[in-house]
Short mmCIF file of C-alpha atoms in Angstrom, two decimals:
data_model
loop_
_atom_site.label_atom_id
_atom_site.label_comp_id
_atom_site.label_asym_id
_atom_site.label_seq_id
_atom_site.Cartn_x
_atom_site.Cartn_y
_atom_site.Cartn_z
CA UNK A 455 101.22 82.58 91.24
CA UNK A 456 97.91 84.34 91.55
CA UNK A 457 97.45 87.56 89.57
CA UNK A 458 94.93 90.03 90.94
CA UNK A 459 92.36 91.03 90.49
CA UNK A 460 90.89 87.67 89.49
CA UNK A 461 88.47 87.75 86.58
CA UNK A 462 85.29 85.80 87.05
CA UNK A 463 82.86 87.91 85.10
CA UNK A 464 83.03 85.98 81.78
CA UNK A 465 79.24 86.55 81.07
CA UNK A 466 79.99 90.19 80.89
CA UNK A 467 82.99 89.70 78.38
CA UNK A 468 85.80 87.25 77.89
CA UNK A 469 89.30 88.20 77.56
CA UNK A 470 90.51 87.81 74.08
CA UNK A 471 92.47 84.64 73.08
CA UNK A 472 95.97 85.61 72.09
CA UNK A 473 95.58 83.27 69.01
CA UNK A 474 92.53 85.36 67.98
CA UNK A 475 94.63 88.59 68.35
CA UNK A 476 97.37 87.05 66.12
CA UNK A 477 94.82 86.18 63.40
CA UNK A 478 93.45 89.77 63.43
CA UNK A 479 96.77 91.64 63.42
CA UNK A 480 97.53 91.71 59.68
CA UNK A 481 93.96 93.15 58.97
CA UNK A 482 94.60 96.51 60.60
CA UNK A 483 97.57 97.99 58.75
CA UNK A 484 98.74 95.48 56.08
CA UNK A 485 95.37 94.24 54.73
CA UNK A 486 93.27 97.16 55.29
CA UNK A 487 90.92 96.85 52.25
CA UNK A 488 87.25 97.17 52.12
CA UNK A 489 85.66 93.88 51.57
CA UNK A 490 83.12 95.60 49.32
CA UNK A 491 85.84 96.83 46.87
CA UNK A 492 85.36 94.63 43.89
CA UNK A 493 88.02 95.89 41.54
CA UNK A 494 91.32 95.60 43.23
CA UNK A 495 93.54 93.25 45.43
CA UNK A 496 92.92 95.13 48.60
CA UNK A 497 89.21 94.41 48.42
CA UNK A 498 89.66 90.90 47.26
CA UNK A 499 91.91 90.03 50.20
CA UNK A 500 89.48 91.48 52.67
CA UNK A 501 86.62 89.77 51.10
CA UNK A 502 88.40 86.41 51.22
CA UNK A 503 89.23 86.84 54.78
CA UNK A 504 85.45 87.90 55.57
CA UNK A 505 84.25 84.77 53.71
CA UNK A 506 86.69 82.47 55.65
CA UNK A 507 85.29 83.87 58.99
CA UNK A 508 81.72 83.52 57.75
CA UNK A 509 82.47 79.82 57.00
CA UNK A 510 84.17 79.34 60.43
CA UNK A 511 81.03 80.82 62.23
CA UNK A 512 78.70 78.77 60.05
CA UNK A 513 80.41 75.49 60.93
CA UNK A 514 80.31 76.22 64.56
CA UNK A 515 76.45 76.53 64.68
CA UNK A 516 75.55 74.09 61.88
CA UNK A 517 74.55 76.72 59.29
CA UNK A 518 75.78 77.59 55.88
CA UNK A 519 77.95 80.52 55.34
CA UNK A 520 75.37 82.49 53.33
CA UNK A 521 73.04 82.38 56.40
CA UNK A 522 75.55 84.39 58.55
CA UNK A 523 74.94 88.23 58.60
CA UNK A 524 77.57 90.26 60.26
CA UNK A 525 76.53 93.08 62.68
CA UNK A 526 78.19 95.11 65.41
CA UNK A 527 77.31 92.70 68.19
CA UNK A 528 74.39 90.82 69.68
CA UNK A 529 72.38 93.79 70.73
CA UNK A 530 72.21 94.85 66.98
CA UNK A 531 71.52 91.36 65.90
CA UNK A 532 68.53 91.15 68.34
CA UNK A 533 67.19 94.38 67.20
CA UNK A 534 67.50 93.45 63.59
CA UNK A 535 65.83 90.08 64.14
CA UNK A 536 62.79 91.43 65.98
CA UNK A 537 62.35 94.66 64.24
CA UNK A 538 63.22 93.14 60.81
CA UNK A 539 60.76 90.27 61.28
CA UNK A 540 57.98 92.54 62.69
CA UNK A 541 58.13 94.72 59.67
CA UNK A 542 58.63 92.11 57.03
CA UNK A 543 55.69 89.89 58.35
CA UNK A 544 53.42 92.68 59.37
CA UNK A 545 50.82 91.44 56.85
CA UNK A 546 50.89 87.96 58.37
CA UNK A 547 50.38 88.97 61.98
CA UNK A 548 51.65 91.29 64.81
CA UNK A 549 52.06 88.98 67.78
CA UNK A 550 55.58 88.13 69.38
CA UNK A 551 56.08 85.77 72.22
CA UNK A 552 59.14 86.29 74.59
CA UNK A 553 60.10 85.72 78.16
CA UNK A 554 60.53 87.81 81.27
CA UNK A 555 64.12 86.77 81.71
CA UNK A 556 65.32 87.81 78.31
CA UNK A 557 68.15 90.50 77.93
CA UNK A 558 67.12 94.03 77.68
CA UNK A 559 68.06 94.11 74.04
CA UNK A 560 65.26 91.82 73.39
CA UNK A 561 62.81 93.11 76.09
CA UNK A 562 63.26 96.84 75.16
CA UNK A 563 63.14 96.16 71.44
CA UNK A 564 59.72 94.31 72.13
CA UNK A 565 58.52 97.34 74.18
CA UNK A 566 59.39 99.65 71.19
CA UNK A 567 57.52 97.16 68.84
CA UNK A 568 54.45 97.53 71.10
CA UNK A 569 54.46 101.26 70.60
CA UNK A 570 54.30 100.58 66.84
CA UNK A 571 51.25 98.19 66.98
CA UNK A 572 52.77 94.88 67.96
CA UNK A 573 51.31 92.55 70.67
CA UNK A 574 53.88 91.03 72.93
CA UNK A 575 53.46 88.15 75.33
CA UNK A 576 56.07 88.07 77.98
CA UNK A 577 56.08 84.50 79.45
CA UNK A 578 56.83 84.14 83.06
CA UNK A 579 59.47 81.55 84.16
CA UNK A 580 59.30 78.74 86.73
CA UNK A 581 61.22 79.10 89.89
CA UNK A 582 64.05 77.01 88.21
CA UNK A 583 64.39 79.72 85.50
CA UNK A 584 62.86 77.73 82.62
CA UNK A 585 59.71 78.56 80.71
CA UNK A 586 56.76 76.38 80.92
CA UNK A 587 56.04 74.91 77.59
CA UNK A 588 52.33 74.47 78.21
CA UNK A 589 52.25 78.20 78.83
CA UNK A 590 54.03 78.75 75.49
CA UNK A 591 51.53 76.53 73.81
CA UNK A 592 48.66 78.56 75.08
CA UNK A 593 50.29 81.78 74.18
CA UNK A 594 50.28 81.26 70.39
CA UNK A 595 47.54 83.04 68.49
CA UNK A 596 46.67 83.14 64.77
CA UNK A 597 48.56 86.49 64.70
CA UNK A 598 51.84 85.05 66.21
CA UNK A 599 54.73 85.61 63.84
CA UNK A 600 57.68 85.22 66.13
CA UNK A 601 58.87 83.58 69.30
CA UNK A 602 62.09 85.00 70.83
CA UNK A 603 63.62 82.85 73.66
CA UNK A 604 67.21 83.06 74.81
CA UNK A 605 69.43 80.04 74.61
CA UNK A 606 71.47 80.41 77.89
CA UNK A 607 70.70 83.06 80.36
CA UNK A 608 73.31 85.70 81.07
CA UNK A 609 72.65 86.01 84.80
CA UNK A 610 71.70 82.50 85.92
CA UNK A 611 72.96 80.39 83.01
CA UNK A 612 69.69 78.43 82.59
CA UNK A 613 69.40 76.72 79.22
CA UNK A 614 65.98 76.90 77.75
CA UNK A 615 64.52 73.84 75.80
CA UNK A 616 65.14 75.47 72.45
CA UNK A 617 64.79 72.35 70.50
CA UNK A 618 61.20 71.70 71.87
CA UNK A 619 60.40 75.36 71.45
CA UNK A 620 61.61 75.25 67.89
CA UNK A 621 59.56 72.21 67.17
CA UNK A 622 56.46 73.88 68.49
CA UNK A 623 57.09 76.98 66.43
CA UNK A 624 57.70 74.83 63.31
CA UNK A 625 54.41 73.12 63.78
CA UNK A 626 52.51 76.37 63.79
CA UNK A 627 54.59 78.10 61.07
CA UNK A 628 55.88 80.56 63.43
CA UNK A 629 59.53 81.77 63.33
CA UNK A 630 61.98 81.11 66.27
CA UNK A 631 64.55 83.74 67.18
CA UNK A 632 67.16 82.85 69.90
CA UNK A 633 69.55 85.13 71.66
CA UNK A 634 72.38 82.72 71.90
CA UNK A 635 75.04 85.13 73.05
CA UNK A 636 75.99 83.31 76.16
CA UNK A 637 75.71 79.78 74.52
CA UNK A 638 77.43 79.88 71.20
CA UNK A 639 81.00 78.84 71.49
CA UNK A 640 80.31 77.50 75.07
CA UNK A 641 77.99 74.59 74.47
CA UNK A 642 77.01 72.69 71.23
CA UNK A 643 74.37 74.78 69.38
CA UNK A 644 73.12 73.50 66.08
CA UNK A 645 70.57 75.62 64.20
CA UNK A 646 69.17 72.63 62.19
CA UNK A 647 68.74 70.21 65.15
CA UNK A 648 67.42 73.00 67.34
CA UNK A 649 64.91 74.16 64.89
CA UNK A 650 66.19 77.80 64.93
CA UNK A 651 65.27 80.32 62.29
CA UNK A 652 67.19 83.28 63.57
CA UNK A 653 70.04 83.46 66.09
CA UNK A 654 72.07 86.32 67.67
CA UNK A 655 75.60 85.81 68.84
CA UNK A 656 78.70 87.81 69.41
CA UNK A 657 82.59 87.74 69.26
CA UNK A 658 83.55 89.05 72.68
CA UNK A 659 81.65 86.44 74.69
CA UNK A 660 83.79 83.65 73.03
CA UNK A 661 87.30 85.08 73.44
CA UNK A 662 87.01 87.15 70.27
CA UNK A 663 87.04 90.86 69.84
CA UNK A 664 84.29 93.38 70.89
CA UNK A 665 82.14 95.26 68.29
CA UNK A 666 81.42 92.36 66.10
CA UNK A 667 78.31 90.00 66.07
CA UNK A 668 76.17 87.91 63.83
CA UNK A 669 72.71 87.12 63.11
CA UNK A 670 72.00 83.64 61.73
CA UNK A 671 69.12 83.99 59.15
CA UNK A 672 67.78 80.72 57.91
CA UNK A 673 67.72 80.35 54.00
CA UNK A 674 65.73 77.17 53.62
CA UNK A 675 62.75 75.55 55.24
CA UNK A 676 61.66 78.31 55.63
CA UNK A 677 63.54 81.03 53.93
CA UNK A 678 63.40 83.94 56.43
CA UNK A 679 63.18 87.44 55.22
CA UNK A 680 63.96 90.58 57.10
CA UNK A 681 63.45 94.20 56.61
CA UNK A 682 66.87 95.97 56.97
CA UNK A 683 67.05 98.44 59.71
CA UNK A 684 70.10 100.35 58.32
CA UNK A 685 69.80 102.04 54.84
CA UNK A 686 72.95 102.27 52.89
CA UNK A 687 75.12 100.27 50.49
CA UNK A 688 73.15 96.95 50.86
CA UNK A 689 75.89 94.87 52.25
CA UNK A 690 75.21 91.41 53.81
CA UNK A 691 72.57 90.46 51.19
CA UNK A 692 70.75 93.66 51.84
CA UNK A 693 70.03 92.88 55.48
CA UNK A 694 72.72 95.02 57.07
CA UNK A 695 74.44 97.99 55.34
CA UNK A 696 77.74 99.24 56.43
CA UNK A 697 81.43 98.59 55.73
CA UNK A 698 82.42 95.34 57.18
CA UNK A 699 84.66 95.43 60.30
CA UNK A 700 87.17 93.01 58.67
CA UNK A 701 89.65 92.68 61.60
CA UNK A 702 86.82 92.08 63.94
CA UNK A 703 85.34 89.57 61.61
CA UNK A 704 88.46 87.72 61.17
CA UNK A 705 88.86 87.59 65.02
CA UNK A 706 85.29 86.40 65.43
CA UNK A 707 85.97 83.66 62.94
CA UNK A 708 89.17 82.61 64.53
CA UNK A 709 87.47 82.44 67.87
CA UNK A 710 84.76 80.41 66.42
CA UNK A 711 87.27 77.88 65.07
CA UNK A 712 89.01 77.74 68.43
CA UNK A 713 85.76 77.34 70.32
CA UNK A 714 84.74 74.45 68.11
CA UNK A 715 88.08 72.73 68.49
CA UNK A 716 88.27 73.14 72.07
CA UNK A 717 84.69 73.07 73.25
CA UNK A 718 84.86 69.65 74.91
CA UNK A 719 87.91 70.61 76.87
CA UNK A 720 86.59 74.13 77.79
CA UNK A 721 83.29 72.61 78.98
CA UNK A 722 84.80 69.92 80.99
CA UNK A 723 87.28 72.26 82.69
CA UNK A 724 84.62 74.98 83.42
CA UNK A 725 82.25 72.50 84.89
CA UNK A 726 84.84 70.98 87.22
CA UNK A 727 85.92 74.51 88.37
CA UNK A 728 82.33 75.65 88.85
CA UNK A 729 81.40 72.52 90.85
CA UNK A 730 84.53 72.99 93.00
CA UNK A 731 83.52 76.50 93.79
CA UNK A 732 79.98 75.44 94.71
CA UNK A 733 81.11 72.60 96.76
CA UNK A 734 83.64 74.67 98.72
CA UNK A 735 81.11 77.43 99.41
CA UNK A 736 78.38 75.03 100.43
CA UNK A 737 80.65 73.20 102.80
CA UNK A 738 81.35 76.27 104.88
CA UNK A 739 78.30 78.39 104.70
CA UNK A 740 74.70 77.81 105.59
CA UNK A 741 71.77 79.36 103.80
CA UNK A 742 73.19 79.78 100.39
CA UNK A 743 70.88 79.31 97.54
CA UNK A 744 71.64 78.54 93.92
CA UNK A 745 69.54 80.62 91.52
CA UNK A 746 68.24 78.71 88.56
CA UNK A 747 68.29 75.02 87.73
CA UNK A 748 71.67 73.10 87.91
CA UNK A 749 70.42 70.51 85.45
CA UNK A 750 69.96 72.68 82.44
CA UNK A 751 72.68 75.18 82.88
CA UNK A 752 75.75 76.71 81.13
CA UNK A 753 78.85 74.87 82.62
CA UNK A 754 80.62 78.06 83.35
CA UNK A 755 77.88 79.82 85.36
CA UNK A 756 77.28 79.84 89.05
CA UNK A 757 74.67 82.24 90.53
CA UNK A 758 74.38 82.12 94.32
CA UNK A 759 72.33 84.09 96.85
CA UNK A 760 74.08 84.48 100.22
CA UNK A 761 70.98 85.08 102.63
CA UNK A 762 71.15 87.89 104.95
CA UNK A 763 74.21 89.61 103.27
CA UNK A 764 73.70 92.38 100.82
CA UNK A 765 75.32 92.05 97.36
CA UNK A 766 77.18 95.27 97.09
CA UNK A 767 78.77 95.03 100.54
CA UNK A 768 79.83 91.59 99.54
CA UNK A 769 81.45 92.95 96.33
CA UNK A 770 83.24 95.53 98.42
CA UNK A 771 84.74 92.70 100.60
CA UNK A 772 85.98 90.78 97.56
CA UNK A 773 87.37 93.64 95.69
CA UNK A 774 90.22 91.65 94.19
CA UNK A 775 87.74 89.30 92.50
CA UNK A 776 85.70 90.65 89.53
CA UNK A 777 82.18 89.28 89.71
CA UNK A 778 78.73 90.82 89.42
CA UNK A 779 75.73 91.07 91.72
CA UNK A 780 72.00 91.24 91.25
CA UNK A 781 71.83 93.70 94.04
CA UNK A 782 69.96 97.01 93.35
CA UNK A 783 72.89 99.02 94.82
CA UNK A 784 75.01 97.80 91.91
CA UNK A 785 72.60 98.90 89.16
CA UNK A 786 71.97 102.33 87.90
CA UNK A 787 68.19 101.93 88.54
CA UNK A 788 68.39 100.87 92.17
CA UNK A 789 66.22 98.00 91.27
CA UNK A 790 67.48 94.45 91.97
CA UNK A 791 67.82 92.01 89.12
CA UNK A 792 64.62 91.50 87.19
CA UNK A 793 65.86 88.06 86.21
CA UNK A 794 66.04 86.93 89.81
CA UNK A 795 62.81 88.51 90.62
CA UNK A 796 61.15 86.64 87.77
CA UNK A 797 62.13 83.35 89.58
CA UNK A 798 60.04 84.48 92.42
CA UNK A 799 63.06 84.35 94.79
CA UNK A 800 62.01 87.38 96.60
CA UNK A 801 63.76 90.71 96.44
CA UNK A 802 65.76 90.02 99.53
CA UNK A 803 67.52 87.14 97.85
CA UNK A 804 67.97 89.14 94.63
CA UNK A 805 69.79 91.76 96.66
CA UNK A 806 72.10 88.94 98.04
CA UNK A 807 73.13 87.34 94.79
CA UNK A 808 76.55 87.02 93.16
CA UNK A 809 77.23 85.69 89.63
CA UNK A 810 80.37 83.86 88.91
CA UNK A 811 81.40 83.40 85.24
CA UNK A 812 84.17 80.96 84.74
CA UNK A 813 86.34 81.17 81.55
CA UNK A 814 88.89 79.36 79.41
CA UNK A 815 91.75 80.92 81.41
CA UNK A 816 90.36 80.52 84.99
CA UNK A 817 92.69 78.41 87.14
CA UNK A 818 92.00 76.03 90.10
CA UNK A 819 94.03 78.28 92.31
CA UNK A 820 91.90 81.27 91.55
CA UNK A 821 88.76 79.21 92.31
CA UNK A 822 90.21 78.10 95.68
CA UNK A 823 91.15 81.68 96.54
CA UNK A 824 87.61 82.92 95.46
CA UNK A 825 85.81 80.37 97.57
CA UNK A 826 87.99 81.04 100.67
CA UNK A 827 87.49 84.88 100.33
CA UNK A 828 83.76 84.39 99.74
CA UNK A 829 83.39 82.32 102.87
CA UNK A 830 85.41 84.74 104.93
CA UNK A 831 83.57 87.87 103.78
CA UNK A 832 80.16 86.39 104.21
CA UNK A 833 80.87 85.19 107.56
CA UNK A 834 82.09 88.68 108.52
CA UNK A 835 79.06 90.37 107.02
CA UNK A 836 76.74 88.02 108.71
CA UNK A 837 78.27 89.05 111.99
CA UNK A 838 77.16 92.62 110.92
CA UNK A 839 73.69 91.50 109.78
CA UNK A 840 70.69 92.18 111.95
CA UNK A 841 68.71 89.61 109.76
CA UNK A 842 71.14 86.87 110.36
CA UNK A 843 70.97 87.60 114.12
CA UNK A 844 67.09 87.63 114.07
CA UNK A 845 66.99 84.30 112.18
CA UNK A 846 69.33 82.75 114.74
CA UNK A 847 67.06 84.06 117.49
CA UNK A 848 64.26 82.16 115.86
CA UNK A 849 62.39 85.14 114.34
CA UNK A 850 60.50 84.49 111.06
CA UNK A 851 61.69 87.46 108.93
CA UNK A 852 58.54 87.18 106.82
CA UNK A 853 56.33 87.95 109.84
CA UNK A 854 58.32 91.13 110.77
CA UNK A 855 56.47 94.38 109.84
CA UNK A 856 59.14 96.14 107.82
CA UNK A 857 59.00 99.76 107.16
CA UNK A 858 59.53 99.68 103.46
CA UNK A 859 61.24 102.86 102.19
CA UNK B 882 81.83 103.04 91.83
CA UNK B 883 84.75 104.40 93.93
CA UNK B 884 84.14 104.63 97.66
CA UNK B 885 85.57 107.33 99.86
CA UNK B 886 88.45 106.37 102.17
CA UNK B 887 86.12 107.08 105.15
CA UNK B 888 83.41 104.65 103.85
CA UNK B 889 86.17 102.01 103.14
CA UNK B 890 87.49 102.57 106.77
CA UNK B 891 84.09 101.98 108.29
CA UNK B 892 83.47 99.14 106.09
CA UNK B 893 86.77 97.52 106.95
CA UNK B 894 86.75 98.35 110.63
CA UNK B 895 83.15 98.88 111.59
CA UNK B 896 82.84 100.59 115.02
CA UNK B 897 80.55 99.29 117.79
CA UNK B 898 79.14 96.27 116.04
CA UNK B 899 76.95 94.16 118.33
CA UNK B 900 73.85 93.96 120.24
CA UNK B 901 72.55 95.37 123.68
CA UNK B 902 69.86 93.76 125.71
CA UNK B 903 66.46 94.88 124.16
CA UNK B 904 64.64 94.22 127.51
CA UNK B 905 67.06 96.59 129.54
CA UNK B 906 64.87 99.67 130.22
CA UNK B 907 67.97 101.96 129.68
CA UNK B 908 68.35 100.64 126.17
CA UNK B 909 66.47 101.94 123.24
CA UNK B 910 66.26 99.92 119.88
CA UNK B 911 65.56 101.16 116.43
CA UNK B 912 65.08 98.72 113.51
CA UNK B 913 64.52 100.45 110.26
CA UNK B 914 64.39 99.49 106.55
CA UNK B 915 63.26 96.28 104.84
CA UNK B 916 65.08 93.32 103.48
CA UNK B 917 63.41 93.57 100.03
CA UNK B 918 64.67 97.18 99.75
CA UNK B 919 68.20 95.88 100.38
CA UNK B 920 68.86 97.65 103.67
CA UNK B 921 68.03 96.97 107.26
CA UNK B 922 69.60 98.87 110.17
CA UNK B 923 69.47 97.94 113.91
CA UNK B 924 70.72 100.67 116.12
CA UNK B 925 70.77 100.55 119.88
CA UNK B 926 71.62 103.17 122.58
CA UNK B 927 72.10 102.74 126.29
CA UNK B 928 71.21 105.83 128.15
CA UNK B 929 72.27 106.84 131.71
CA UNK B 930 68.94 107.76 133.28
CA UNK B 931 70.48 110.23 135.67
CA UNK B 932 72.46 112.21 133.22
CA UNK B 933 70.48 111.61 130.07
CA UNK B 934 73.78 110.91 128.25
CA UNK B 935 74.18 108.10 125.74
CA UNK B 936 76.74 105.88 127.21
CA UNK B 937 76.80 103.18 124.54
CA UNK B 938 75.65 102.54 121.14
CA UNK B 939 75.71 99.39 118.93
CA UNK B 940 74.63 98.55 115.49
CA UNK B 941 74.12 95.86 112.98
CA UNK B 942 73.36 96.59 109.35
CA UNK B 943 72.27 94.53 106.39
CA UNK B 944 73.03 96.83 103.32
CA UNK B 945 75.74 98.31 101.05
CA UNK B 946 78.98 99.59 102.18
CA UNK B 947 77.65 103.10 102.49
CA UNK B 948 74.86 101.90 104.72
CA UNK B 949 77.25 100.02 106.95
CA UNK B 950 79.43 103.14 107.21
CA UNK B 951 76.49 105.49 107.80
CA UNK B 952 75.37 103.28 110.76
CA UNK B 953 78.90 102.70 112.05
CA UNK B 954 79.57 106.42 112.06
CA UNK B 955 76.20 107.13 113.63
CA UNK B 956 77.03 105.01 116.66
CA UNK B 957 80.34 106.97 117.09
CA UNK B 958 78.60 110.20 116.94
CA UNK B 959 75.94 109.10 119.51
CA UNK B 960 78.21 108.15 122.24
CA UNK B 961 78.57 110.91 124.83
CA UNK B 962 75.70 112.97 123.43
CA UNK B 963 72.61 113.63 125.48
CA UNK B 964 69.37 112.18 123.99
CA UNK B 965 68.23 115.64 123.02
CA UNK B 966 71.52 116.39 121.24
CA UNK B 967 71.18 113.03 119.52
CA UNK B 968 67.86 114.00 118.19
CA UNK B 969 69.29 116.93 116.47
CA UNK B 970 71.75 114.80 114.34
CA UNK B 971 70.96 115.30 110.68
CA UNK B 972 71.71 112.93 107.70
CA UNK B 973 73.56 115.65 106.10
CA UNK B 974 76.29 115.46 108.71
CA UNK B 975 76.75 111.80 107.78
CA UNK B 976 76.74 112.60 104.02
CA UNK B 977 79.46 115.24 104.53
CA UNK B 978 81.53 113.14 106.84
CA UNK B 979 81.56 110.14 104.60
CA UNK B 980 81.42 112.02 101.21
CA UNK B 981 78.41 109.96 100.20
CA UNK B 982 77.52 110.41 96.46
CA UNK B 983 73.87 111.43 95.66
CA UNK B 984 72.88 107.85 94.92
CA UNK B 985 73.72 106.83 98.61
CA UNK B 986 72.03 109.63 100.38
CA UNK B 987 69.18 107.34 101.31
CA UNK B 988 71.73 105.31 103.44
CA UNK B 989 72.33 108.44 105.64
CA UNK B 990 68.55 109.05 105.77
CA UNK B 991 68.01 105.55 106.94
CA UNK B 992 70.75 106.02 109.69
CA UNK B 993 69.02 109.16 110.87
CA UNK B 994 65.72 107.28 111.07
CA UNK B 995 67.48 104.65 113.05
CA UNK B 996 68.73 107.06 115.55
CA UNK B 997 65.28 108.46 116.01
CA UNK B 998 63.68 105.19 116.31
CA UNK B 999 66.03 104.02 118.99
CA UNK B 1000 65.47 107.26 120.95
CA UNK B 1001 61.63 106.90 120.61
CA UNK B 1002 61.93 103.36 121.86
CA UNK B 1003 63.99 104.44 124.74
CA UNK B 1004 61.57 107.21 125.63
CA UNK B 1005 58.51 105.06 125.36
CA UNK B 1006 60.16 102.58 127.72
CA UNK B 1007 61.08 105.36 130.28
CA UNK B 1008 57.37 106.60 130.16
CA UNK B 1009 55.85 103.20 130.81
CA UNK B 1010 57.12 101.71 134.09
CA UNK B 1011 58.69 98.33 133.79
CA UNK B 1012 55.96 95.63 134.27
CA UNK B 1013 55.86 94.28 137.87
CA UNK B 1014 57.11 90.78 138.16
CA UNK B 1015 54.17 88.46 138.30
CA UNK B 1016 54.05 86.24 141.38
#
């Protein structure tokens, strides 16, 4: 039996796994202690639970427990990594390299740092969504202290060559931060093999709770230091003050353990469903374009532009399916997705894009329903589309003199 | 964002979708907007030359639900009006009828532009006699 609406927006957030919720439950009322209370059992219990979770997270990403700093989420982790490094290493240099397709939590943090005297290089991406390593090589200066490149993209799912980027940074004594929010728990990520020095990730993208995240901070080869951005009790080895969100952390740890145990199965299933959706759509509709490389891509992501159909009108037609669009009309700024624009796809294709995010609980039945519905609505809207009609008449839309407004 | 019932109705049952013959001298065609802006409207009117009354109106729109609804409603309003009456249609009428939120006002402006462009095209055709068939 299908249950509506169907949830295919797992890049925005994932539903919590019921097993995670079970693990968290005792830490709200029964074991409510403050993990920083050193002189009674309430505190000891809380601390023990937090340290168990820290170990679970460390194991998932190939780190040691002491290298995990708990935060409120990936946005805070990104802020702490960039601002903390910029401040700590200001004597060494002031140059940061990032990419145009990063999340706003990285881009806007970089913009703020620019106001405080940092120089930031925003690397373009190739049409397939990946950065050009030659351009990265040329971007390093003797002032470069940090490279921040995301692991898997939240819109188009492209996986950057982090291992190679890490090796290039290592050679030059530059730190590498990666926003791995969409990747950790979904695909194998290993901070040692991938040469990562700092890494942001979060609970609610991996079937854990919202409001809890982590920053991996390397302790050895090199030992990374950060200037704390919150002043207070000096929690988390002085890097992040604030009473720990014990139930959230417990849930985050449980989610990590589940993700590690079930990663192969989750990946295989997601990839099969994703490919099924893509094939069904491509079999029935012409002029659909996949945004970003299929070769280096998160297995649960599909981002498609349906040419000559506008994204928001498409979302209206599939209102029993939860997905998101790069269309300007769905954003507060009325600007189409900057990620798709960075691929050079053209604004018209950015307006026509839909992002599908498949999850652990997605079923084949849901995918088949979604494919059929997409095909139906796109066909209907193309009947309504003056652009589709013009193209069918043989008119080259790029040669038309449009009255931009 | 929640859509008004009227926008949903026009989206689900768009009125007067289709195309009229561009070359017909009694037909005026307006094509406004741009694909990179996310909306393009094609609106056509067929005018009875003797009475000056708009007898038929058709549209096709690439755009969000509010853009589709604005142009669909515009074709409904045009039918039966004289060309001069049609020129007096204001975007605010569309805004009120469809209860468009501020962020969607531009959709109604575009529909008004499409009406004006279609009328202008019709008038331009009426002024220049149809080219004589070449022997």
